[in-house]
CSV table of C-alpha atoms and ligand atoms in Angstrom, one decimal:
chain,number,residue,atom,x,y,z
A,1,MET,CA,-10.1,20.9,6.1
A,2,SER,CA,-9.5,18.9,3.3
A,3,LYS,CA,-13.6,19.6,2.5
A,4,ASP,CA,-13.4,23.2,2.9
A,5,LEU,CA,-13.5,24.5,-1.4
A,6,LYS,CA,-12.5,27.6,-0.3
A,7,GLN,CA,-9.1,27.0,1.2
A,8,LYS,CA,-6.8,28.6,-1.0
A,9,ILE,CA,-4.5,26.3,-2.4
A,10,TYR,CA,-0.7,27.0,-4.0
A,11,ILE,CA,0.4,24.9,-7.2
A,12,ALA,CA,4.1,25.2,-7.9
A,13,GLY,CA,4.4,24.0,-11.4
A,14,HIS,CA,0.9,24.5,-12.3
A,15,ARG,CA,1.7,24.5,-16.2
A,16,GLY,CA,3.7,21.5,-16.1
A,17,MET,CA,2.6,18.0,-16.8
A,18,VAL,CA,2.0,17.0,-13.0
A,19,GLY,CA,1.0,20.7,-11.9
A,20,SER,CA,-1.8,20.9,-14.6
A,21,ALA,CA,-3.2,18.0,-14.1
A,22,ILE,CA,-3.6,18.3,-10.1
A,23,VAL,CA,-5.4,21.9,-11.1
A,24,ARG,CA,-7.8,19.9,-13.4
A,25,ASN,CA,-8.3,17.3,-10.7
A,26,LEU,CA,-8.8,20.3,-7.8
A,27,GLU,CA,-11.0,22.0,-9.8
A,28,ALA,CA,-13.4,18.6,-11.4
A,29,LYS,CA,-13.7,18.3,-7.1
A,30,GLY,CA,-15.0,22.1,-6.8
A,31,PHE,CA,-12.1,23.7,-5.3
A,32,ASN,CA,-11.5,27.5,-7.5
A,33,ASN,CA,-9.2,29.5,-4.8
A,34,PHE,CA,-6.0,28.2,-6.3
A,35,VAL,CA,-2.3,30.6,-6.5
A,36,THR,CA,-0.1,30.2,-9.3
A,37,ARG,CA,3.0,32.3,-10.7
A,38,THR,CA,4.6,31.3,-13.9
A,39,HIS,CA,8.7,30.3,-14.1
A,40,GLY,CA,8.9,34.1,-15.6
A,41,GLU,CA,6.8,35.5,-12.9
A,42,LEU,CA,8.9,33.5,-10.0
A,43,ASP,CA,11.7,31.9,-10.4
A,44,LEU,CA,11.3,29.3,-7.3
A,45,THR,CA,15.2,29.1,-7.3
A,46,ASN,CA,15.4,32.9,-6.1
A,47,GLN,CA,14.7,33.0,-1.9
A,48,ALA,CA,13.8,36.4,-1.4
A,49,LYS,CA,11.0,36.5,-4.3
A,50,VAL,CA,10.0,33.0,-2.9
A,51,ALA,CA,10.0,34.5,0.6
A,52,ALA,CA,8.0,37.7,-0.8
A,53,PHE,CA,5.8,35.5,-2.5
A,54,PHE,CA,4.2,33.4,0.5
A,55,GLU,CA,4.2,36.1,2.9
A,56,GLN,CA,2.4,38.1,0.7
A,57,GLU,CA,-0.3,35.1,-0.4
A,58,LYS,CA,0.2,32.6,2.8
A,59,PRO,CA,-1.9,29.7,1.1
A,60,ASP,CA,-3.4,27.1,3.4
A,61,GLN,CA,-2.3,23.9,0.9
A,62,VAL,CA,1.2,23.6,-1.3
A,63,TYR,CA,1.4,21.2,-3.8
A,64,LEU,CA,5.3,20.9,-4.7
A,65,ALA,CA,5.4,19.6,-8.3
A,66,ALA,CA,7.8,22.9,-9.7
A,67,ALA,CA,11.6,21.1,-10.7
A,68,LYS,CA,14.1,21.0,-12.9
A,69,VAL,CA,13.1,17.3,-15.0
A,70,GLY,CA,14.6,15.5,-17.6
A,71,GLY,CA,15.4,12.1,-19.4
A,72,ILE,CA,18.8,10.4,-19.5
A,73,HIS,CA,20.4,12.6,-21.8
A,74,ALA,CA,19.5,15.7,-20.0
A,75,ASN,CA,20.6,14.5,-16.4
A,76,ASN,CA,24.1,13.6,-18.0
A,77,THR,CA,24.6,16.7,-20.0
A,78,TYR,CA,23.6,19.2,-17.0
A,79,PRO,CA,24.1,17.3,-13.6
A,80,ALA,CA,25.0,20.6,-11.8
A,81,GLU,CA,21.8,22.3,-12.9
A,82,PHE,CA,19.6,19.4,-11.9
A,83,ILE,CA,21.4,19.4,-8.0
A,84,TYR,CA,21.2,23.1,-7.8
A,85,ASN,CA,17.9,23.7,-9.1
A,86,ASN,CA,16.0,20.8,-7.4
A,87,LEU,CA,17.5,21.7,-4.1
A,88,MET,CA,16.9,25.4,-4.6
A,89,VAL,CA,13.3,25.3,-5.7
A,90,GLN,CA,12.7,22.6,-2.6
A,91,SER,CA,14.4,24.1,-0.3
A,92,ASN,CA,12.9,27.4,-1.0
A,93,VAL,CA,9.5,26.6,-1.1
A,94,ILE,CA,9.1,24.6,1.9
A,95,HIS,CA,10.9,26.8,4.2
A,96,HIS,CA,8.9,29.9,3.4
A,97,ALA,CA,6.1,27.6,3.4
A,98,PHE,CA,6.5,27.4,7.0
A,99,LEU,CA,7.5,30.4,7.7
A,100,ALA,CA,4.0,31.8,6.0
A,101,GLY,CA,2.1,29.4,8.4
A,102,VAL,CA,1.4,26.8,5.2
A,103,LYS,CA,-0.3,23.5,7.5
A,104,ARG,CA,-0.3,20.8,4.3
A,105,LEU,CA,2.2,20.7,1.6
A,106,LEU,CA,2.7,17.6,-1.0
A,107,PHE,CA,6.5,17.4,-2.4
A,108,LEU,CA,6.5,15.5,-5.6
A,109,GLY,CA,9.4,13.2,-5.9
A,110,SER,CA,10.7,10.4,-8.3
A,111,SER,CA,11.2,6.6,-8.3
A,112,CYS,CA,14.7,7.5,-9.1
A,113,ILE,CA,15.3,7.6,-5.3
A,114,TYR,CA,15.9,4.1,-5.0
A,115,PRO,CA,18.9,2.2,-5.2
A,116,GLN,CA,20.1,0.9,-8.9
A,117,LEU,CA,20.1,-2.6,-7.5
A,118,ALA,CA,16.6,-2.5,-5.1
A,119,ASN,CA,14.8,-5.6,-5.2
A,120,GLN,CA,11.4,-5.4,-7.1
A,121,PRO,CA,9.0,-4.2,-6.5
A,122,MET,CA,10.7,-1.4,-4.5
A,123,ARG,CA,8.8,-1.0,-1.3
A,124,GLU,CA,9.3,2.5,0.4
A,125,GLU,CA,12.0,1.1,2.8
A,126,VAL,CA,14.2,0.4,0.5
A,127,LEU,CA,15.4,4.2,0.7
A,128,LEU,CA,18.9,4.7,1.3
A,129,THR,CA,20.2,1.3,1.4
A,130,GLY,CA,22.2,1.1,-1.6
A,131,LYS,CA,24.1,2.9,-4.6
A,132,LEU,CA,21.9,5.1,-7.0
A,133,GLU,CA,21.9,5.0,-10.8
A,134,PRO,CA,25.0,7.2,-11.6
A,135,THR,CA,23.0,9.2,-14.3
A,136,ASN,CA,20.7,10.2,-12.0
A,137,GLU,CA,22.1,10.8,-9.1
A,138,PRO,CA,22.4,14.6,-8.6
A,139,TYR,CA,18.8,14.7,-9.6
A,140,ALA,CA,17.6,11.8,-6.9
A,141,ILE,CA,19.5,13.3,-4.1
A,142,ALA,CA,17.8,16.7,-4.3
A,143,LYS,CA,14.4,14.4,-4.0
A,144,ILE,CA,16.2,12.7,-1.3
A,145,ALA,CA,16.6,15.8,0.4
A,146,GLY,CA,13.4,16.8,-0.2
A,147,ILE,CA,11.5,13.8,1.3
A,148,LYS,CA,13.8,14.4,4.3
A,149,MET,CA,13.2,17.9,4.6
A,150,CYS,CA,9.4,17.8,5.0
A,151,GLU,CA,10.0,14.9,8.0
A,152,SER,CA,12.5,17.2,9.4
A,153,TYR,CA,10.0,20.2,9.8
A,154,ASN,CA,7.4,17.6,10.4
A,155,ARG,CA,9.5,16.1,13.7
A,156,GLN,CA,11.1,19.6,15.0
A,157,TYR,CA,7.6,21.9,14.0
A,158,GLY,CA,4.9,19.4,13.7
A,159,ALA,CA,2.9,19.2,17.3
A,160,SER,CA,4.2,23.0,17.9
A,161,HIS,CA,3.1,24.3,14.3
A,162,GLY,CA,0.6,22.0,13.7
A,163,ILE,CA,2.2,21.5,10.1
A,164,ASP,CA,2.0,17.8,8.1
A,165,TYR,CA,4.2,18.0,4.7
A,166,ARG,CA,4.0,15.1,3.0
A,167,SER,CA,5.9,13.2,-0.1
A,168,VAL,CA,4.8,11.0,-3.1
A,169,MET,CA,7.0,9.6,-5.3
A,170,PRO,CA,5.6,8.9,-8.4
A,171,THR,CA,7.1,6.0,-11.3
A,172,ASN,CA,7.1,7.2,-15.0
A,173,LEU,CA,4.5,9.1,-15.8
A,174,TYR,CA,2.8,10.0,-19.5
A,175,GLY,CA,-0.3,12.1,-20.6
A,176,PRO,CA,-1.6,15.8,-21.7
A,177,GLY,CA,1.4,18.1,-21.4
A,178,ASP,CA,4.4,15.9,-21.6
A,179,ASN,CA,7.1,16.9,-23.4
A,180,TYR,CA,8.0,15.3,-27.0
A,181,HIS,CA,11.3,16.9,-27.5
A,182,PRO,CA,13.2,14.5,-29.9
A,183,GLU,CA,16.3,14.5,-27.7
A,184,ASN,CA,15.2,15.3,-23.9
A,185,SER,CA,11.8,13.6,-23.8
A,186,HIS,CA,10.8,10.1,-21.7
A,187,VAL,CA,10.4,6.9,-23.3
A,188,ILE,CA,6.8,7.2,-23.7
A,189,PRO,CA,6.2,10.7,-25.4
A,190,ALA,CA,9.7,9.7,-27.4
A,191,LEU,CA,7.8,6.8,-28.9
A,192,ILE,CA,4.7,8.5,-29.8
A,193,ARG,CA,6.4,11.0,-31.7
A,194,ARG,CA,8.8,8.3,-33.4
A,195,PHE,CA,5.3,6.2,-34.6
A,196,HIS,CA,3.4,9.5,-35.3
A,197,GLU,CA,6.6,10.6,-37.6
A,198,ALA,CA,6.5,6.6,-39.2
A,199,LYS,CA,2.4,6.7,-39.5
A,200,MET,CA,3.1,10.1,-41.6
A,201,SER,CA,5.7,9.0,-43.7
A,202,ASN,CA,4.4,5.1,-44.7
A,203,ALA,CA,8.0,3.9,-43.0
A,204,PRO,CA,8.0,0.2,-42.9
A,205,GLU,CA,9.7,-0.2,-39.9
A,206,VAL,CA,10.4,1.6,-36.7
A,207,VAL,CA,13.6,0.1,-34.9
A,208,ILE,CA,13.4,0.2,-30.8
A,209,TRP,CA,16.8,0.2,-29.0
A,210,GLY,CA,17.2,-3.0,-27.4
A,211,THR,CA,16.4,-6.2,-26.8
A,212,GLY,CA,12.9,-4.7,-25.9
A,213,THR,CA,12.9,-7.2,-22.7
A,214,PRO,CA,14.0,-4.4,-20.2
A,215,ARG,CA,10.3,-4.1,-18.1
A,216,ARG,CA,8.9,-0.7,-16.9
A,217,GLU,CA,6.1,0.8,-15.1
A,218,PHE,CA,3.7,3.7,-16.4
A,219,LEU,CA,1.3,5.8,-14.8
A,220,TYR,CA,-1.4,8.1,-16.6
A,221,VAL,CA,-1.0,12.0,-14.9
A,222,ASP,CA,-4.3,12.3,-14.2
A,223,ASP,CA,-4.1,9.0,-11.8
A,224,MET,CA,-1.4,10.9,-10.5
A,225,ALA,CA,-3.0,14.0,-9.8
A,226,ALA,CA,-5.4,12.1,-8.2
A,227,ALA,CA,-3.5,10.0,-6.1
A,228,SER,CA,-1.3,13.3,-4.7
A,229,ILE,CA,-5.4,14.9,-3.8
A,230,PHE,CA,-6.2,11.9,-2.2
A,231,VAL,CA,-2.8,11.3,-0.3
A,232,MET,CA,-2.6,15.7,0.1
A,233,ASP,CA,-6.3,15.2,1.9
A,234,LEU,CA,-5.8,11.9,3.9
A,235,ASP,CA,-6.5,11.9,7.8
A,236,LYS,CA,-3.2,12.8,9.7
A,237,LYS,CA,-4.4,9.7,11.7
A,238,ILE,CA,-4.7,7.5,9.2
A,239,TYR,CA,-1.5,8.5,7.3
A,240,ASP,CA,0.5,8.2,10.4
A,241,GLN,CA,-0.6,4.8,10.7
A,242,TYR,CA,1.0,3.7,7.4
A,243,THR,CA,4.1,5.7,8.0
A,244,GLU,CA,7.2,6.3,10.3
A,245,PRO,CA,8.2,9.9,11.0
A,246,MET,CA,11.3,9.2,9.1
A,247,GLN,CA,10.3,7.2,6.5
A,248,SER,CA,7.2,8.9,5.5
A,249,HIS,CA,6.9,8.8,1.4
A,250,ILE,CA,4.5,7.0,-0.3
A,251,ASN,CA,4.5,5.4,-3.7
A,252,VAL,CA,2.6,5.9,-6.8
A,253,GLY,CA,2.6,3.5,-8.9
A,254,PHE,CA,0.0,1.8,-11.8
A,255,GLY,CA,0.4,-1.6,-10.1
A,256,SER,CA,1.8,-3.7,-12.7
A,257,ASP,CA,5.0,-3.1,-15.3
A,258,VAL,CA,5.2,-4.1,-19.2
A,259,THR,CA,7.9,-4.6,-21.2
A,260,ILE,CA,9.3,-2.6,-23.9
A,261,ALA,CA,8.4,-4.2,-26.9
A,262,GLU,CA,4.8,-4.8,-24.8
A,263,LEU,CA,4.7,-0.5,-24.4
A,264,ALA,CA,5.9,-0.1,-28.3
A,265,LYS,CA,3.2,-2.2,-29.4
A,266,ALA,CA,0.3,-0.3,-27.3
A,267,VAL,CA,2.0,3.1,-28.3
A,268,GLY,CA,1.8,1.8,-32.0
A,269,ASP,CA,-1.6,0.9,-31.4
A,270,ALA,CA,-3.0,3.7,-30.1
A,271,VAL,CA,-1.6,6.0,-33.1
A,272,GLY,CA,-2.7,4.0,-35.8
A,273,TYR,CA,1.0,2.4,-37.0
A,274,GLN,CA,0.6,0.0,-39.5
A,275,GLY,CA,4.2,-1.2,-40.3
A,276,LYS,CA,6.4,-3.6,-38.6
A,277,ILE,CA,8.3,-2.9,-34.9
A,278,GLY,CA,12.0,-3.8,-34.9
A,279,PHE,CA,14.8,-4.1,-32.6
A,280,ASP,CA,18.4,-3.1,-32.3
A,281,ARG,CA,20.2,-5.8,-29.9
A,282,SER,CA,23.3,-4.0,-30.4
A,283,LYS,CA,22.0,-1.1,-28.4
A,284,LEU,CA,22.2,-1.3,-24.6
A,285,ASP,CA,18.9,-1.9,-22.7
A,286,GLY,CA,19.4,-0.5,-18.7
A,287,SER,CA,18.3,-2.1,-16.1
A,288,PRO,CA,15.9,-5.0,-16.3
A,289,ARG,CA,13.6,-4.2,-14.6
A,290,LYS,CA,12.0,-1.2,-12.6
A,291,TRP,CA,8.7,-1.5,-10.7
A,292,MET,CA,7.2,0.2,-8.0
A,293,ASP,CA,5.9,-1.3,-4.7
A,294,SER,CA,2.0,0.9,-4.7
A,295,GLY,CA,1.1,-1.7,-1.7
A,296,ARG,CA,0.9,1.1,1.0
A,297,LEU,CA,-0.8,3.3,-1.2
A,298,ASN,CA,-3.4,0.8,-1.9
A,299,GLN,CA,-4.0,0.0,1.4
A,300,LEU,CA,-4.8,3.2,2.3
A,301,GLY,CA,-7.8,3.0,-0.4
A,302,TRP,CA,-6.0,4.5,-3.7
A,303,ALA,CA,-5.7,2.5,-6.7
A,304,ALA,CA,-5.0,3.6,-10.9
A,305,LYS,CA,-8.1,4.0,-13.0
A,306,VAL,CA,-6.5,4.5,-16.9
A,307,SER,CA,-5.2,1.4,-18.3
A,308,LEU,CA,-2.5,2.0,-20.7
A,309,GLN,CA,-4.4,1.3,-23.5
A,310,GLN,CA,-6.7,4.5,-22.7
A,311,GLY,CA,-3.9,6.6,-21.5
A,312,LEU,CA,-1.9,6.3,-24.8
A,313,VAL,CA,-4.7,7.3,-27.1
A,314,LEU,CA,-5.4,10.0,-24.9
A,315,ALA,CA,-2.1,11.2,-24.6
A,316,TYR,CA,-1.6,10.6,-28.4
A,317,SER,CA,-4.7,13.2,-29.1
A,318,ASP,CA,-2.8,15.6,-26.7
A,319,PHE,CA,0.0,15.0,-29.0
A,320,VAL,CA,-1.2,15.5,-31.7
A,321,ARG,CA,-3.9,18.6,-31.1
A,322,THR,CA,-0.2,20.6,-29.8
A,323,GLN,CA,1.4,19.7,-33.1
B,401,NAP,N1,7.4,13.4,-15.6
B,401,NAP,C1,7.4,12.2,-15.1
B,401,NAP,O1,7.8,11.4,-15.9
B,401,NAP,C2,7.9,11.9,-13.7
B,401,NAP,C3,8.0,11.4,-12.8
B,401,NAP,C4,8.5,11.1,-11.5
B,401,NAP,C5,8.2,12.0,-10.9
B,401,NAP,N2,8.1,13.3,-11.3
B,401,NAP,C6,8.0,14.4,-10.1
B,401,NAP,O2,7.1,15.1,-11.1
B,401,NAP,C7,7.1,16.4,-10.6
B,401,NAP,C8,6.7,17.4,-12.3
B,401,NAP,O3,7.1,17.0,-13.1
B,401,NAP,P1,6.7,17.0,-14.4
B,401,NAP,O4,6.9,15.9,-15.3
B,401,NAP,O5,5.1,17.5,-13.9
B,401,NAP,O6,7.7,18.4,-14.9
B,401,NAP,P2,7.1,19.5,-15.9
B,401,NAP,O7,6.3,19.4,-16.8
B,401,NAP,O8,8.8,19.8,-16.5
B,401,NAP,O9,6.9,20.7,-15.1
B,401,NAP,C9,7.6,21.2,-14.0
B,401,NAP,C10,7.5,23.0,-13.8
B,401,NAP,O10,8.2,23.3,-13.1
B,401,NAP,C11,8.6,24.6,-13.4
B,401,NAP,N3,9.7,25.2,-13.0
B,401,NAP,C12,10.9,24.6,-13.0
B,401,NAP,N4,11.8,25.1,-12.6
B,401,NAP,C13,11.4,26.4,-12.0
B,401,NAP,C14,11.6,27.3,-11.4
B,401,NAP,N5,13.2,27.5,-10.8
B,401,NAP,N6,10.6,28.4,-11.1
B,401,NAP,C15,9.5,28.1,-11.1
B,401,NAP,N7,8.8,27.3,-12.0
B,401,NAP,C16,10.2,26.0,-12.4
B,401,NAP,C17,8.8,24.4,-14.8
B,401,NAP,O11,8.1,25.5,-15.4
B,401,NAP,P3,9.2,25.9,-16.9
B,401,NAP,O12,8.7,25.1,-17.8
B,401,NAP,O13,8.9,27.4,-17.6
B,401,NAP,O14,10.6,25.9,-16.6
B,401,NAP,C18,7.4,23.6,-15.0
B,401,NAP,O15,6.2,24.1,-15.4
B,401,NAP,C19,8.7,16.8,-10.3
B,401,NAP,O16,9.1,17.0,-9.1
B,401,NAP,C20,9.0,15.4,-11.3
B,401,NAP,O17,10.1,15.2,-10.3
B,401,NAP,C21,7.8,13.3,-12.8
């Protein structure tokens, strides 16, 4: 099934950072029978339109990379939009994919599904063992519902309808197609913009909020796309050996983390910024460490390829190209 290059593949969110990387990676493998719709052409929160779309297209596989995504500021400001949009998009896509006979679906979640105080690195098993971080709780609850929806459909219809719906939980991602908005972006695109602007204006120093000591993990988006295709195409027997029916999601991380100070230095180097890097220690740091345990995926035979240094150079050239 997975080697059939003619199979019809729907990538929901194909213009987003991850969706576009999945299309790029599938194309590089020789797949070319894609179904796509922009947000303008098909609002995935609209159940009747999603039902009609699946009935018409009947794809073989679905990558569910459409979601309402944002940083802390956006999650804090628009909690209703985050929970409503994500629950609607994923419920409509998963349910109508099922009704249209889609056998394989991959749902993209996020590392924020894990409890705020989870042991590090975070294993898949810590899901639902503690309280979530309050700022992105609505988003995380939607993502957890997405995993549980895939599992529930597998448990009820897996044997009778031959469906196999899987979930992957990426760590922080960056790369081409990222959102460089000054307020609503994640840490890497925000730092790329700040270092770029400091370089262009010959600013002597870039000041980073906090102590620079918290540790975070980052994965280049094409590695994420490759991991998504790898998990989608894994033989069912092997996937089942490494997962449980009610514990079926797979972490996708880089494998190691860096301090924010190390990250800032690496971004400065990728941008070619010559000035100093300072830290405003009066600002809050956030969690000391957020790091995924990717052991399950590594045992299955996949590991990240793009180093942080290589990925930042590629991300910066994409940023410059799109300015
Ligand atoms: N970026 C990260 O660091 C990160 C980390 C962990 C997990 N993830 C997960 O990876 C997935 C993809 O994220 P991303 O970074 O690629 O986000 P993104 O760049 O914002 O892409 C999301 C795409 O979904 C589309 N979309 C959103 N709502 C829609 C709707 N109602 N109908 C149709 N299309 C809709 C967006 O279209 P518009 O832009 O036109 O709305 C956009 O093209 C998400 O599930 C996210 O949770 C991302």
